[in-house]
Amino acid sequence: MKSPLEILQQYFGYDNFRLEQANAVENVIAKKDTFVLMPTGGGKSLCYQVPALALDGTAIVISPLIALMKDQVDALRVNGIPAAYINSSMSSFEQNETLHQLKNSQLKLLYVAPEKLSSENGAFLQILKQVQISLFAVDEAHCVSHWGHDFRPDYLFLNGIKHQFPDVPIIASTASADEITRKDIIKQLNLQNPLVLVSSFDRANIKYFVQPKQAVLQNIIQYLNEHPDDSGIIYCLSRRGTEDMSDKLLENGINAAYYHAGLSSTERAKVQEDFLKDKTRVMVATIAFGMGIDKSNVRFVMHADLPKNIESYYQETGRAGRDGLPSEAILFYSYADVIKLKRFAMIEGNEDQSDLMLRKLQQMADFAEMQKCRRQYLMEYFGEKHAGNCNACDFCLSEFEILDATIDTQKLLSAIFRLKERYGKNLIIDFIRGSKGVKITDYMRSLPTYGVGNNHDKTYWQNLIRQLLINGFLDESNEEFSVLKLNDESRQILFKGKKVEFKKVKEHAKAVVVEEIETDYSTPDFDSNQDLFSELRTLRREIAERENVPPYVIFSDATLLELSTYLPHTKEELNEISGFGAFKIEKYGEIFLPLIIDFCRKNNLNSKISEKKRKRQREPKKATNNTSGTFATTFDMYKKNLSVEEIAKMRNLSVNTIQNHLVKFVESGEIEAAELMDVSKIEPIIEIAKKQIIPSLKAIKEELGDDFSYFEVHIALAYDKSMQ
Ligand code: ADP
Ligand code: ZN
């Protein structure tokens, strides 16, 4: 029997398993029940596809979405794996054809819609009883639970499977994170002592940006012009909004279309298909669009209007970058949207539900307004720890100055205190600014804090109050007329001299390509050949057209990027490219290679495949704190045998930054210095370092001369530290 890793490499052309894939695969092959929780794009499918190939018999995959089923089956067939699907959209002739293949053990995987299992008085189940089943995979398993956000009654029937097929392992997978749903799935599916595998929900390749909702159209057009090859989705709240936006984009020469629930189902199918097949570049849509969109090269997801809650926001932005390449999520935010959405959130006669919706809306607004790493906010929202400083959100990429707001805060809190915590923000602001309005009584005017804040305008005070509330320095009661109240933090500021400092944005990072701050040394850059990349994309589209499948089913953008970076010249060299399994090398190798060779000849280039270093896996010695965020991402990619240059390229960061990340892991002993440099150079570097009074990279490097690079000096010092 082939090992799982051999199957992964041979059929799918990937070097390593991701996240918890290896554990899931191993457990299923051992015929044990498994429960996999991974974010969208994490790679759930391979968790059952690899075991399906390792085990005898046919794997039955239960999947709720017909469109997805077809995509998955196409993708498997393109890799030379016998797979099929069966659902109600097929004629009975087609269905019989597939059943025939099943009975003759010609299929490694069969995708079925859940209703198929319960229909025709269990006739289909009877057929399954007569053939050898390797495993059951339940995709989108949250559909079985009432607690999930997408319950489907047809899924309930699945709880009988375990009784009917006690010896066949079940693997359930979902991206739905919450605890109650998780437990309920295990119960509903009758999983026996399942291995539960939870992967981080962090989508490291997505950068998060929030921008003020101003000049939205111009901003979007500029973005699209700056990223001419990128395709993506723009979400709008209303149907009308999608039509307007799409029209304006078309007027500006951008290939766009709109999608909403008001279109007929034929129109919807056509618009969606054009987008999947890269015929439409920008899809402007309401939230009706997206369920079952598996397109892997969605490079950006924008929200022209505010989503209702973090769950929706995360799910929608999660449609970007399934191929693992750098992608962007951009939210255009204004408080006016919050007010607008509040009206929708009120459900008459259902106070509990309204409260919940309003709270979720508030959390969405907080996300946009809070001065905090966006990724950290999201991860914590989903119950995961994150240290912040992700270096890939507008907050982490912006430049700030510190603003001391202690005195103004004290003035404000003192006003609230003097007025006995009985008023809302409008009156407090009027009072502090010395308003002559009727609501300010003579008594109020006699108080010493009256008018102490007239050095700032109303907006300034409104903002300050909002910031204080968000950061917990002040409370607001939840009555009909909300009243500002002091809390322990306020009292610390007012009576104990606690400081209040806010970061004020000096330069706000925008969703256009952000230049990185260079350190004092530089290393050569690594190029992918843009022109070749576009030629490869055109070729991919032609093949896809011919085979009548979406282009990403043939190859992902990540694979094309590797081709245009490493310029393989032979089939052996193609073997090193991620996404080129044995079958695809045979099928497509001779179509792609001439294009690359021709390009190299014209541009005087050679194959760079030897630069794609391999085999660097070693076990870590001790764990670092760098287990999340940008460091962890670099580490993961490094462990997947990607070179520094490749990681830099894929993450859209400079080589320096990646080197700095790796140095941290040398320091912690998780990466050996020998993997990154000639170890005989370490000794001399450390000797010189020790002689210096204040060792600095620069001084050491100057003394060593040109035979040593900054990176080497850096590693040697880190190595020395790791030994202490
Ligand atoms: P999910 O179902 O969890 O949303 P998919 O199974 O569709 O994710 O996988 C997302 C993408 O990641 C696919 O393009 C898939 O081919 C790719 N992928 C999955 N596992 C790996 C791996 N181990 N190495 C490289 N690419 C992978
Ligand atoms: Zn961040």
Short mmCIF file of N, CA, C and O in Angstrom, two decimals, residues 409 413 464-465 467-475 485-491 493 498-502:
data_model
loop_
_atom_site.label_atom_id
_atom_site.label_comp_id
_atom_site.label_asym_id
_atom_site.label_seq_id
_atom_site.Cartn_x
_atom_site.Cartn_y
_atom_site.Cartn_z
N THR A 409 -9.65 63.73 28.91
CA THR A 409 -10.46 62.66 29.50
C THR A 409 -10.85 63.03 30.92
O THR A 409 -12.01 62.84 31.33
N LEU A 413 -14.63 63.20 32.31
CA LEU A 413 -15.09 62.34 33.40
C LEU A 413 -15.54 63.18 34.58
O LEU A 413 -16.53 62.87 35.26
N LEU A 464 -13.83 61.14 21.27
CA LEU A 464 -13.16 60.76 22.52
C LEU A 464 -14.07 59.84 23.33
O LEU A 464 -13.64 58.81 23.85
N ILE A 465 -15.34 60.19 23.42
CA ILE A 465 -16.27 59.36 24.20
C ILE A 465 -16.35 57.96 23.60
O ILE A 465 -16.29 56.95 24.31
N GLN A 467 -14.08 56.37 21.84
CA GLN A 467 -12.84 55.65 22.12
C GLN A 467 -12.80 55.19 23.57
O GLN A 467 -12.37 54.08 23.88
N LEU A 468 -13.26 56.05 24.47
CA LEU A 468 -13.26 55.67 25.89
C LEU A 468 -14.19 54.48 26.13
O LEU A 468 -13.88 53.57 26.89
N LEU A 469 -15.35 54.52 25.47
CA LEU A 469 -16.31 53.42 25.63
C LEU A 469 -15.73 52.12 25.08
O LEU A 469 -15.76 51.08 25.74
N ILE A 470 -15.19 52.19 23.87
CA ILE A 470 -14.65 50.99 23.23
C ILE A 470 -13.54 50.38 24.08
O ILE A 470 -13.43 49.17 24.22
N ASN A 471 -12.73 51.26 24.66
CA ASN A 471 -11.59 50.74 25.41
C ASN A 471 -11.90 50.47 26.89
O ASN A 471 -11.00 50.20 27.67
N GLY A 472 -13.17 50.60 27.23
CA GLY A 472 -13.58 50.25 28.59
C GLY A 472 -13.22 51.27 29.66
O GLY A 472 -13.20 50.94 30.85
N PHE A 473 -12.93 52.50 29.25
CA PHE A 473 -12.61 53.55 30.24
C PHE A 473 -13.86 54.26 30.73
O PHE A 473 -13.78 55.15 31.57
N LEU A 474 -14.98 53.89 30.20
CA LEU A 474 -16.24 54.56 30.51
C LEU A 474 -17.36 53.59 30.16
O LEU A 474 -17.20 52.77 29.28
N ASP A 475 -18.49 53.69 30.88
CA ASP A 475 -19.62 52.81 30.57
C ASP A 475 -20.81 53.62 30.07
O ASP A 475 -20.92 54.82 30.36
N LYS A 485 -21.76 56.50 32.39
CA LYS A 485 -21.47 56.14 33.78
C LYS A 485 -19.98 55.91 33.97
O LYS A 485 -19.32 55.36 33.08
N LEU A 486 -19.49 56.28 35.13
CA LEU A 486 -18.09 56.01 35.42
C LEU A 486 -17.94 54.54 35.83
O LEU A 486 -18.85 53.95 36.41
N ASN A 487 -16.80 53.97 35.55
CA ASN A 487 -16.50 52.63 36.05
C ASN A 487 -15.16 52.67 36.79
O ASN A 487 -14.60 53.76 36.98
N ASP A 488 -14.63 51.52 37.17
CA ASP A 488 -13.37 51.52 37.94
C ASP A 488 -12.24 52.19 37.18
O ASP A 488 -11.47 52.95 37.75
N GLU A 489 -12.19 51.90 35.89
CA GLU A 489 -11.14 52.51 35.06
C GLU A 489 -11.27 54.04 35.08
O GLU A 489 -10.28 54.75 35.21
N SER A 490 -12.52 54.53 34.94
CA SER A 490 -12.73 55.98 34.93
C SER A 490 -12.22 56.59 36.22
O SER A 490 -11.58 57.64 36.24
N ARG A 491 -12.53 55.89 37.31
CA ARG A 491 -12.12 56.44 38.62
C ARG A 491 -10.60 56.47 38.76
O ARG A 491 -10.04 57.39 39.34
N ILE A 493 -8.59 57.03 36.39
CA ILE A 493 -8.11 58.18 35.60
C ILE A 493 -8.41 59.49 36.33
O ILE A 493 -7.58 60.39 36.42
N LYS A 498 -4.24 57.97 36.46
CA LYS A 498 -3.92 57.01 35.40
C LYS A 498 -3.94 57.72 34.03
O LYS A 498 -4.82 58.52 33.75
N LYS A 499 -2.93 57.38 33.22
CA LYS A 499 -2.81 58.06 31.92
C LYS A 499 -3.71 57.46 30.85
O LYS A 499 -3.97 56.26 30.86
N VAL A 500 -4.17 58.29 29.94
CA VAL A 500 -4.94 57.80 28.80
C VAL A 500 -4.19 58.17 27.53
O VAL A 500 -4.03 59.35 27.22
N GLU A 501 -3.71 57.15 26.85
CA GLU A 501 -2.98 57.43 25.62
C GLU A 501 -3.63 56.72 24.46
O GLU A 501 -3.98 55.55 24.56
N PHE A 502 -3.81 57.43 23.38
CA PHE A 502 -4.33 56.79 22.17
C PHE A 502 -3.29 56.89 21.08
O PHE A 502 -2.51 57.82 21.05
#
